PDB file of C-alpha atoms and ligand atoms in Angstrom:
ATOM      1  CA  MET O   1      14.983  11.392  14.856  1.00  0.00           C
ATOM      2  CA  TRP O   2      12.604   8.930  14.688  1.00  0.00           C
ATOM      3  CA  PRO O   3      12.597   5.708  17.019  1.00  0.00           C
ATOM      4  CA  ALA O   4      14.445   2.958  16.327  1.00  0.00           C
ATOM      5  CA  LYS O   5      12.171   0.243  14.811  1.00  0.00           C
ATOM      6  CA  LEU O   6       9.318   1.572  12.550  1.00  0.00           C
ATOM      7  CA  SER O   7       6.898  -0.116  10.449  1.00  0.00           C
ATOM      8  CA  SER O   8       7.076   1.465   6.974  1.00  0.00           C
ATOM      9  CA  LEU O   9       3.761   2.550   6.846  1.00  0.00           C
ATOM     10  CA  GLN O  10       4.480   4.704  10.736  1.00  0.00           C
ATOM     11  CA  HIS O  11       7.383   5.833   8.405  1.00  0.00           C
ATOM     12  CA  LEU O  12       6.404   6.897   5.725  1.00  0.00           C
ATOM     13  CA  ALA O  13       3.421   8.291   7.498  1.00  0.00           C
ATOM     14  CA  TYR O  14       5.741  10.290  10.176  1.00  0.00           C
ATOM     15  CA  GLU O  15       7.759  11.718   6.521  1.00  0.00           C
ATOM     16  CA  HIS O  16       4.904  12.993   5.388  1.00  0.00           C
ATOM     17  CA  ALA O  17       3.159  14.666   8.720  1.00  0.00           C
ATOM     18  CA  THR O  18       6.338  16.474   9.009  1.00  0.00           C
ATOM     19  CA  ARG O  19       6.404  18.058   5.651  1.00  0.00           C
ATOM     20  CA  GLY O  20       3.131  19.385   6.627  1.00  0.00           C
ATOM     21  CA  ALA O  21       1.141  16.629   4.442  1.00  0.00           C
ATOM     22  CA  CYS O  22      -2.563  15.988   5.566  1.00  0.00           C
ATOM     23  CA  LEU O  23      -2.743  12.209   5.513  1.00  0.00           C
ATOM     24  CA  ALA O  24      -5.162   9.115   4.708  1.00  0.00           C
ATOM     25  CA  LEU O  25      -3.699   6.117   6.725  1.00  0.00           C
ATOM     26  CA  CYS O  26      -5.071   2.140   5.439  1.00  0.00           C
ATOM     27  CA  ALA O  27      -4.411  -0.520   7.353  1.00  0.00           C
ATOM     28  CA  ARG O  28      -6.801  -3.695   8.367  1.00  0.00           C
ATOM     29  CA  ARG O  29      -6.564  -3.228  12.641  1.00  0.00           C
ATOM     30  CA  HIS O  30      -8.292  -0.176  13.834  1.00  0.00           C
ATOM     31  CA  LYS O  31      -6.628   0.332  17.020  1.00  0.00           C
ATOM     32  CA  SER O  32      -2.571   0.253  15.651  1.00  0.00           C
ATOM     33  CA  LEU O  33      -4.362   2.409  12.755  1.00  0.00           C
ATOM     34  CA  GLY O  34      -5.366   5.058  14.956  1.00  0.00           C
ATOM     35  CA  GLN O  35      -2.156   5.130  16.848  1.00  0.00           C
ATOM     36  CA  VAL O  36      -0.290   5.738  14.046  1.00  0.00           C
ATOM     37  CA  ALA O  37      -2.889   8.403  13.241  1.00  0.00           C
ATOM     38  CA  ASP O  38      -2.574   9.969  16.053  1.00  0.00           C
ATOM     39  CA  THR O  39       1.240  10.078  16.430  1.00  0.00           C
ATOM     40  CA  ALA O  40       1.466  11.694  12.639  1.00  0.00           C
ATOM     41  CA  CYS O  41      -0.915  14.600  14.083  1.00  0.00           C
ATOM     42  CA  GLN O  42       1.720  15.224  16.846  1.00  0.00           C
ATOM     43  CA  TYR O  43       4.275  15.227  14.108  1.00  0.00           C
ATOM     44  CA  GLY O  44       2.341  18.007  12.294  1.00  0.00           C
ATOM     45  CA  SER O  45      -0.059  17.134   9.748  1.00  0.00           C
ATOM     46  CA  PRO O  46      -2.866  18.967   9.928  1.00  0.00           C
ATOM     47  CA  LYS O  47      -5.985  16.328   9.050  1.00  0.00           C
ATOM     48  CA  VAL O  48      -5.060  12.832   9.741  1.00  0.00           C
ATOM     49  CA  VAL O  49      -7.724  10.719   8.466  1.00  0.00           C
ATOM     50  CA  ALA O  50      -7.464   6.989   9.738  1.00  0.00           C
ATOM     51  CA  ILE O  51      -9.636   4.289   7.164  1.00  0.00           C
ATOM     52  CA  PRO O  52      -9.445   0.483   7.848  1.00  0.00           C
ATOM     53  CA  ALA O  53     -10.017  -1.216   5.019  1.00  0.00           C
ATOM     54  CA  ASP O  54      -8.218  -4.488   3.690  1.00  0.00           C
ATOM     55  CA  VAL O  55      -6.574  -3.946   0.049  1.00  0.00           C
ATOM     56  CA  SER O  56      -6.838  -7.609  -1.156  1.00  0.00           C
ATOM     57  CA  ASN O  57     -11.057  -6.808  -0.772  1.00  0.00           C
ATOM     58  CA  VAL O  58     -11.777  -4.418  -4.383  1.00  0.00           C
ATOM     59  CA  ASP O  59     -14.991  -2.559  -2.160  1.00  0.00           C
ATOM     60  CA  ASP O  60     -12.464  -1.417   0.374  1.00  0.00           C
ATOM     61  CA  CYS O  61     -10.178  -0.224  -2.099  1.00  0.00           C
ATOM     62  CA  LYS O  62     -13.084   1.776  -4.013  1.00  0.00           C
ATOM     63  CA  ARG O  63     -13.753   2.994  -0.567  1.00  0.00           C
ATOM     64  CA  LEU O  64     -10.713   3.899   0.489  1.00  0.00           C
ATOM     65  CA  VAL O  65     -10.589   6.330  -2.535  1.00  0.00           C
ATOM     66  CA  GLU O  66     -13.726   7.566  -2.226  1.00  0.00           C
ATOM     67  CA  GLU O  67     -14.092   8.530   1.721  1.00  0.00           C
ATOM     68  CA  THR O  68     -10.247  10.505   0.939  1.00  0.00           C
ATOM     69  CA  VAL O  69     -12.064  12.292  -1.679  1.00  0.00           C
ATOM     70  CA  ASN O  70     -15.015  13.095   0.163  1.00  0.00           C
ATOM     71  CA  HIS O  71     -12.722  13.506   2.992  1.00  0.00           C
ATOM     72  CA  PHE O  72     -10.273  16.022   1.799  1.00  0.00           C
ATOM     73  CA  GLY O  73     -11.979  16.952  -1.966  1.00  0.00           C
ATOM     74  CA  ARG O  74      -8.907  16.439  -3.908  1.00  0.00           C
ATOM     75  CA  LEU O  75      -6.438  13.343  -3.928  1.00  0.00           C
ATOM     76  CA  ASP O  76      -2.949  14.454  -4.487  1.00  0.00           C
ATOM     77  CA  HIS O  77      -0.591  10.983  -4.304  1.00  0.00           C
ATOM     78  CA  LEU O  78      -1.151   7.322  -3.709  1.00  0.00           C
ATOM     79  CA  VAL O  79       1.491   6.146  -1.301  1.00  0.00           C
ATOM     80  CA  ASN O  80       0.965   1.378  -2.155  1.00  0.00           C
ATOM     81  CA  ASN O  81       2.765   0.254   1.103  1.00  0.00           C
ATOM     82  CA  ALA O  82       0.664  -2.563   2.513  1.00  0.00           C
ATOM     83  CA  GLY O  83       2.076  -6.081   1.918  1.00  0.00           C
ATOM     84  CA  ILE O  84       3.045  -9.435   3.004  1.00  0.00           C
ATOM     85  CA  SER O  85       5.313 -12.463   2.920  1.00  0.00           C
ATOM     86  CA  THR O  86       5.580 -15.365   4.318  1.00  0.00           C
ATOM     87  CA  GLY O  87       8.653 -17.873   4.484  1.00  0.00           C
ATOM     88  CA  ALA O  88       6.968 -20.996   3.250  1.00  0.00           C
ATOM     89  CA  MET O  89       9.209 -22.862   0.575  1.00  0.00           C
ATOM     90  CA  PHE O  90       6.463 -23.565  -2.288  1.00  0.00           C
ATOM     91  CA  GLU O  91       7.191 -26.843  -2.715  1.00  0.00           C
ATOM     92  CA  GLU O  92       6.334 -27.765   0.609  1.00  0.00           C
ATOM     93  CA  ALA O  93       3.152 -26.153   0.902  1.00  0.00           C
ATOM     94  CA  THR O  94      -0.273 -28.518   1.363  1.00  0.00           C
ATOM     95  CA  ASP O  95      -2.518 -26.265   0.718  1.00  0.00           C
ATOM     96  CA  ILE O  96      -1.635 -24.222  -2.468  1.00  0.00           C
ATOM     97  CA  THR O  97      -4.078 -21.677  -2.076  1.00  0.00           C
ATOM     98  CA  ASN O  98      -2.823 -20.180   1.345  1.00  0.00           C
ATOM     99  CA  PHE O  99       0.367 -18.296  -1.207  1.00  0.00           C
ATOM    100  CA  ARG O 100      -3.279 -16.873  -2.681  1.00  0.00           C
ATOM    101  CA  PRO O 101      -3.267 -13.364   0.299  1.00  0.00           C
ATOM    102  CA  ILE O 102       0.314 -12.569  -1.024  1.00  0.00           C
ATOM    103  CA  MET O 103      -0.686 -12.041  -4.508  1.00  0.00           C
ATOM    104  CA  GLU O 104      -4.159 -10.767  -3.481  1.00  0.00           C
ATOM    105  CA  THR O 105      -2.551  -7.977  -0.807  1.00  0.00           C
ATOM    106  CA  ASN O 106       1.296  -6.603  -2.895  1.00  0.00           C
ATOM    107  CA  PHE O 107      -0.937  -7.204  -6.485  1.00  0.00           C
ATOM    108  CA  TRP O 108      -4.033  -6.946  -6.532  1.00  0.00           C
ATOM    109  CA  GLY O 109      -4.851  -4.647  -4.087  1.00  0.00           C
ATOM    110  CA  PRO O 110      -2.525  -2.185  -5.413  1.00  0.00           C
ATOM    111  CA  VAL O 111      -3.655  -2.069  -9.110  1.00  0.00           C
ATOM    112  CA  TYR O 112      -6.984  -2.097  -7.646  1.00  0.00           C
ATOM    113  CA  THR O 113      -6.528   1.490  -5.391  1.00  0.00           C
ATOM    114  CA  THR O 114      -4.962   2.457  -8.277  1.00  0.00           C
ATOM    115  CA  HIS O 115      -7.808   2.498 -10.404  1.00  0.00           C
ATOM    116  CA  PHE O 116     -10.116   3.811  -7.999  1.00  0.00           C
ATOM    117  CA  ALA O 117      -8.028   6.815  -7.973  1.00  0.00           C
ATOM    118  CA  LEU O 118      -6.189   7.479 -11.295  1.00  0.00           C
ATOM    119  CA  PRO O 119      -9.000   9.683 -11.942  1.00  0.00           C
ATOM    120  CA  TYR O 120      -8.791  11.323  -9.330  1.00  0.00           C
ATOM    121  CA  LEU O 121      -4.388  12.160  -9.579  1.00  0.00           C
ATOM    122  CA  ARG O 122      -5.058  12.903 -13.291  1.00  0.00           C
ATOM    123  CA  ARG O 123      -6.856  15.657 -11.882  1.00  0.00           C
ATOM    124  CA  SER O 124      -4.215  16.691  -9.491  1.00  0.00           C
ATOM    125  CA  LYS O 125      -1.324  15.428 -11.696  1.00  0.00           C
ATOM    126  CA  GLY O 126      -0.358  13.537  -8.873  1.00  0.00           C
ATOM    127  CA  LYS O 127       2.006  10.065  -8.233  1.00  0.00           C
ATOM    128  CA  ILE O 128       1.893   7.074  -7.189  1.00  0.00           C
ATOM    129  CA  VAL O 129       4.732   4.934  -5.361  1.00  0.00           C
ATOM    130  CA  VAL O 130       4.775   1.699  -4.592  1.00  0.00           C
ATOM    131  CA  MET O 131       6.753  -0.879  -2.400  1.00  0.00           C
ATOM    132  CA  SER O 132       8.593  -2.919  -5.232  1.00  0.00           C
ATOM    133  CA  SER O 133      11.220  -4.851  -3.339  1.00  0.00           C
ATOM    134  CA  PRO O 134      14.947  -6.526  -3.486  1.00  0.00           C
ATOM    135  CA  GLU O 135      13.270  -9.818  -4.400  1.00  0.00           C
ATOM    136  CA  ALA O 136      11.335  -9.054  -7.074  1.00  0.00           C
ATOM    137  CA  TRP O 137      14.735  -9.473  -8.165  1.00  0.00           C
ATOM    138  CA  LEU O 138      16.381 -11.702  -6.490  1.00  0.00           C
ATOM    139  CA  PRO O 139      14.316 -14.281  -5.943  1.00  0.00           C
ATOM    140  CA  THR O 140      15.007 -17.335  -3.332  1.00  0.00           C
ATOM    141  CA  PRO O 141      13.141 -20.282  -2.520  1.00  0.00           C
ATOM    142  CA  ARG O 142      11.282 -19.021   0.484  1.00  0.00           C
ATOM    143  CA  THR O 143      10.037 -16.249  -1.690  1.00  0.00           C
ATOM    144  CA  ALA O 144       8.707 -17.648  -5.232  1.00  0.00           C
ATOM    145  CA  VAL O 145       5.319 -16.110  -4.285  1.00  0.00           C
ATOM    146  CA  TYR O 146       6.394 -12.995  -2.672  1.00  0.00           C
ATOM    147  CA  SER O 147       8.902 -12.010  -5.804  1.00  0.00           C
ATOM    148  CA  ALA O 148       6.132 -13.028  -8.258  1.00  0.00           C
ATOM    149  CA  SER O 149       4.271 -10.781  -6.489  1.00  0.00           C
ATOM    150  CA  LYS O 150       6.345  -7.742  -6.646  1.00  0.00           C
ATOM    151  CA  LEU O 151       8.055  -8.966  -9.587  1.00  0.00           C
ATOM    152  CA  GLY O 152       4.253  -7.924 -11.107  1.00  0.00           C
ATOM    153  CA  LEU O 153       4.323  -4.725  -9.665  1.00  0.00           C
ATOM    154  CA  GLU O 154       6.689  -3.266 -11.123  1.00  0.00           C
ATOM    155  CA  ILE O 155       6.003  -4.247 -14.650  1.00  0.00           C
ATOM    156  CA  PHE O 156       2.380  -3.287 -14.132  1.00  0.00           C
ATOM    157  CA  TYR O 157       3.128   0.169 -13.191  1.00  0.00           C
ATOM    158  CA  ASP O 158       6.199   0.119 -15.976  1.00  0.00           C
ATOM    159  CA  SER O 159       3.402  -0.283 -18.603  1.00  0.00           C
ATOM    160  CA  LEU O 160       1.370   2.024 -16.863  1.00  0.00           C
ATOM    161  CA  GLY O 161       4.413   5.161 -17.163  1.00  0.00           C
ATOM    162  CA  GLY O 162       3.695   4.893 -20.862  1.00  0.00           C
ATOM    163  CA  THR O 163       0.359   6.499 -20.712  1.00  0.00           C
ATOM    164  CA  TYR O 164       0.546   8.036 -17.132  1.00  0.00           C
ATOM    165  CA  THR O 165       2.129  11.229 -17.539  1.00  0.00           C
TER     166      THR O 165
HETATM  167  N1  NAP P 201      10.604  -4.557   5.455  1.00  0.00           N
HETATM  168  C1  NAP P 201      11.516  -5.062   4.839  1.00  0.00           C
HETATM  169  O1  NAP P 201      12.409  -5.489   4.874  1.00  0.00           O
HETATM  170  C2  NAP P 201      10.465  -4.837   2.870  1.00  0.00           C
HETATM  171  C3  NAP P 201      12.053  -4.744   2.080  1.00  0.00           C
HETATM  172  C4  NAP P 201      11.431  -4.762   0.682  1.00  0.00           C
HETATM  173  C5  NAP P 201      10.118  -3.782   0.552  1.00  0.00           C
HETATM  174  N2  NAP P 201       9.224  -4.179   1.648  1.00  0.00           N
HETATM  175  C6  NAP P 201       7.539  -3.681   1.362  1.00  0.00           C
HETATM  176  O2  NAP P 201       7.719  -2.219   2.025  1.00  0.00           O
HETATM  177  C7  NAP P 201       5.750  -2.493   2.435  1.00  0.00           C
HETATM  178  C8  NAP P 201       5.881  -2.475   3.596  1.00  0.00           C
HETATM  179  O3  NAP P 201       7.222  -2.980   4.591  1.00  0.00           O
HETATM  180  P1  NAP P 201       7.263  -3.070   6.195  1.00  0.00           P
HETATM  181  O4  NAP P 201       8.270  -3.257   6.787  1.00  0.00           O
HETATM  182  O5  NAP P 201       6.420  -2.237   6.784  1.00  0.00           O
HETATM  183  O6  NAP P 201       6.103  -4.488   6.877  1.00  0.00           O
HETATM  184  P2  NAP P 201       4.832  -4.467   7.631  1.00  0.00           P
HETATM  185  O7  NAP P 201       5.916  -4.064   9.173  1.00  0.00           O
HETATM  186  O8  NAP P 201       4.499  -5.900   8.138  1.00  0.00           O
HETATM  187  O9  NAP P 201       3.553  -3.164   7.888  1.00  0.00           O
HETATM  188  C9  NAP P 201       2.931  -3.920   6.625  1.00  0.00           C
HETATM  189  C10 NAP P 201       1.668  -2.735   6.822  1.00  0.00           C
HETATM  190  O10 NAP P 201       1.043  -3.466   5.331  1.00  0.00           O
HETATM  191  C11 NAP P 201      -0.615  -3.359   5.846  1.00  0.00           C
HETATM  192  N3  NAP P 201      -1.465  -4.512   5.631  1.00  0.00           N
HETATM  193  C12 NAP P 201      -0.994  -6.005   5.174  1.00  0.00           C
HETATM  194  N4  NAP P 201      -1.771  -5.626   5.069  1.00  0.00           N
HETATM  195  C13 NAP P 201      -3.355  -5.416   4.874  1.00  0.00           C
HETATM  196  C14 NAP P 201      -4.126  -5.165   3.884  1.00  0.00           C
HETATM  197  N5  NAP P 201      -4.832  -6.855   2.922  1.00  0.00           N
HETATM  198  N6  NAP P 201      -4.752  -4.553   3.902  1.00  0.00           N
HETATM  199  C15 NAP P 201      -4.216  -3.077   4.473  1.00  0.00           C
HETATM  200  N7  NAP P 201      -3.337  -2.817   4.974  1.00  0.00           N
HETATM  201  C16 NAP P 201      -2.739  -4.051   4.897  1.00  0.00           C
HETATM  202  C17 NAP P 201      -0.177  -3.516   7.755  1.00  0.00           C
HETATM  203  O11 NAP P 201      -1.345  -3.221   9.268  1.00  0.00           O
HETATM  204  P3  NAP P 201      -2.193  -4.279   8.885  1.00  0.00           P
HETATM  205  O12 NAP P 201      -1.345  -5.552   9.415  1.00  0.00           O
HETATM  206  O13 NAP P 201      -3.074  -3.664  10.405  1.00  0.00           O
HETATM  207  O14 NAP P 201      -3.396  -4.265   8.027  1.00  0.00           O
HETATM  208  C18 NAP P 201       1.253  -2.335   8.039  1.00  0.00           C
HETATM  209  O15 NAP P 201       0.330  -1.633   8.511  1.00  0.00           O
HETATM  210  C19 NAP P 201       5.368  -4.183   2.028  1.00  0.00           C
HETATM  211  O16 NAP P 201       5.089  -3.858   0.960  1.00  0.00           O
HETATM  212  C20 NAP P 201       6.848  -4.405   1.859  1.00  0.00           C
HETATM  213  O17 NAP P 201       6.752  -5.903   0.900  1.00  0.00           O
HETATM  214  C21 NAP P 201       9.766  -4.300   3.075  1.00  0.00           C
END
């Protein structure tokens, strides 16, 4: 049904669109985000809002949630899909700070966004979806920080599970 190669953002957007969901989509690149939004409309979403934002930035995460709620008046579900990786060996790093964006995007992005979204999700009894990875539990030398970011996410959301029902 779908074109052969889709990113997770496209797949998630189009799958939800065919089921009639209204969508607020986020990514950093305006143009490609707009294209995904247009295609999601063609697949049947009644309303798609494209919100360019960088989830590693806490203010962007706040704005993302606020713009979504201002637009739709509610928030039913939060899907934390944005993620980045690197194939670099930890021991070969010349600048250790090059790894920081991985943790900032993969771990702090969902955590920030969840913080701002939680009051609305409680109201709607909505769900949070989080993209982990097999590397969280099968780490390799080239995925040390990526694996840590994904395992950290799992522990974080497991710990929320006790209070968030
Ligand atoms: N592909 C796999 O085999 C695989 C396996 C296990 C888990 N995952 C996880 O699944 C998720 C999606 O993976 P994918 O393969 O679809 O990756 P992808 O094709 O590289 O897409 C990543 C998406 O995240 C967005 N993004 C990246 N950094 C962002 C940021 N700081 N703020 C906002 N948006 C950002 C990108 O758009 P912009 O660049 O425009 O921001 C893009 O839409 C990730 O969390 C990844 O770790 C993927």
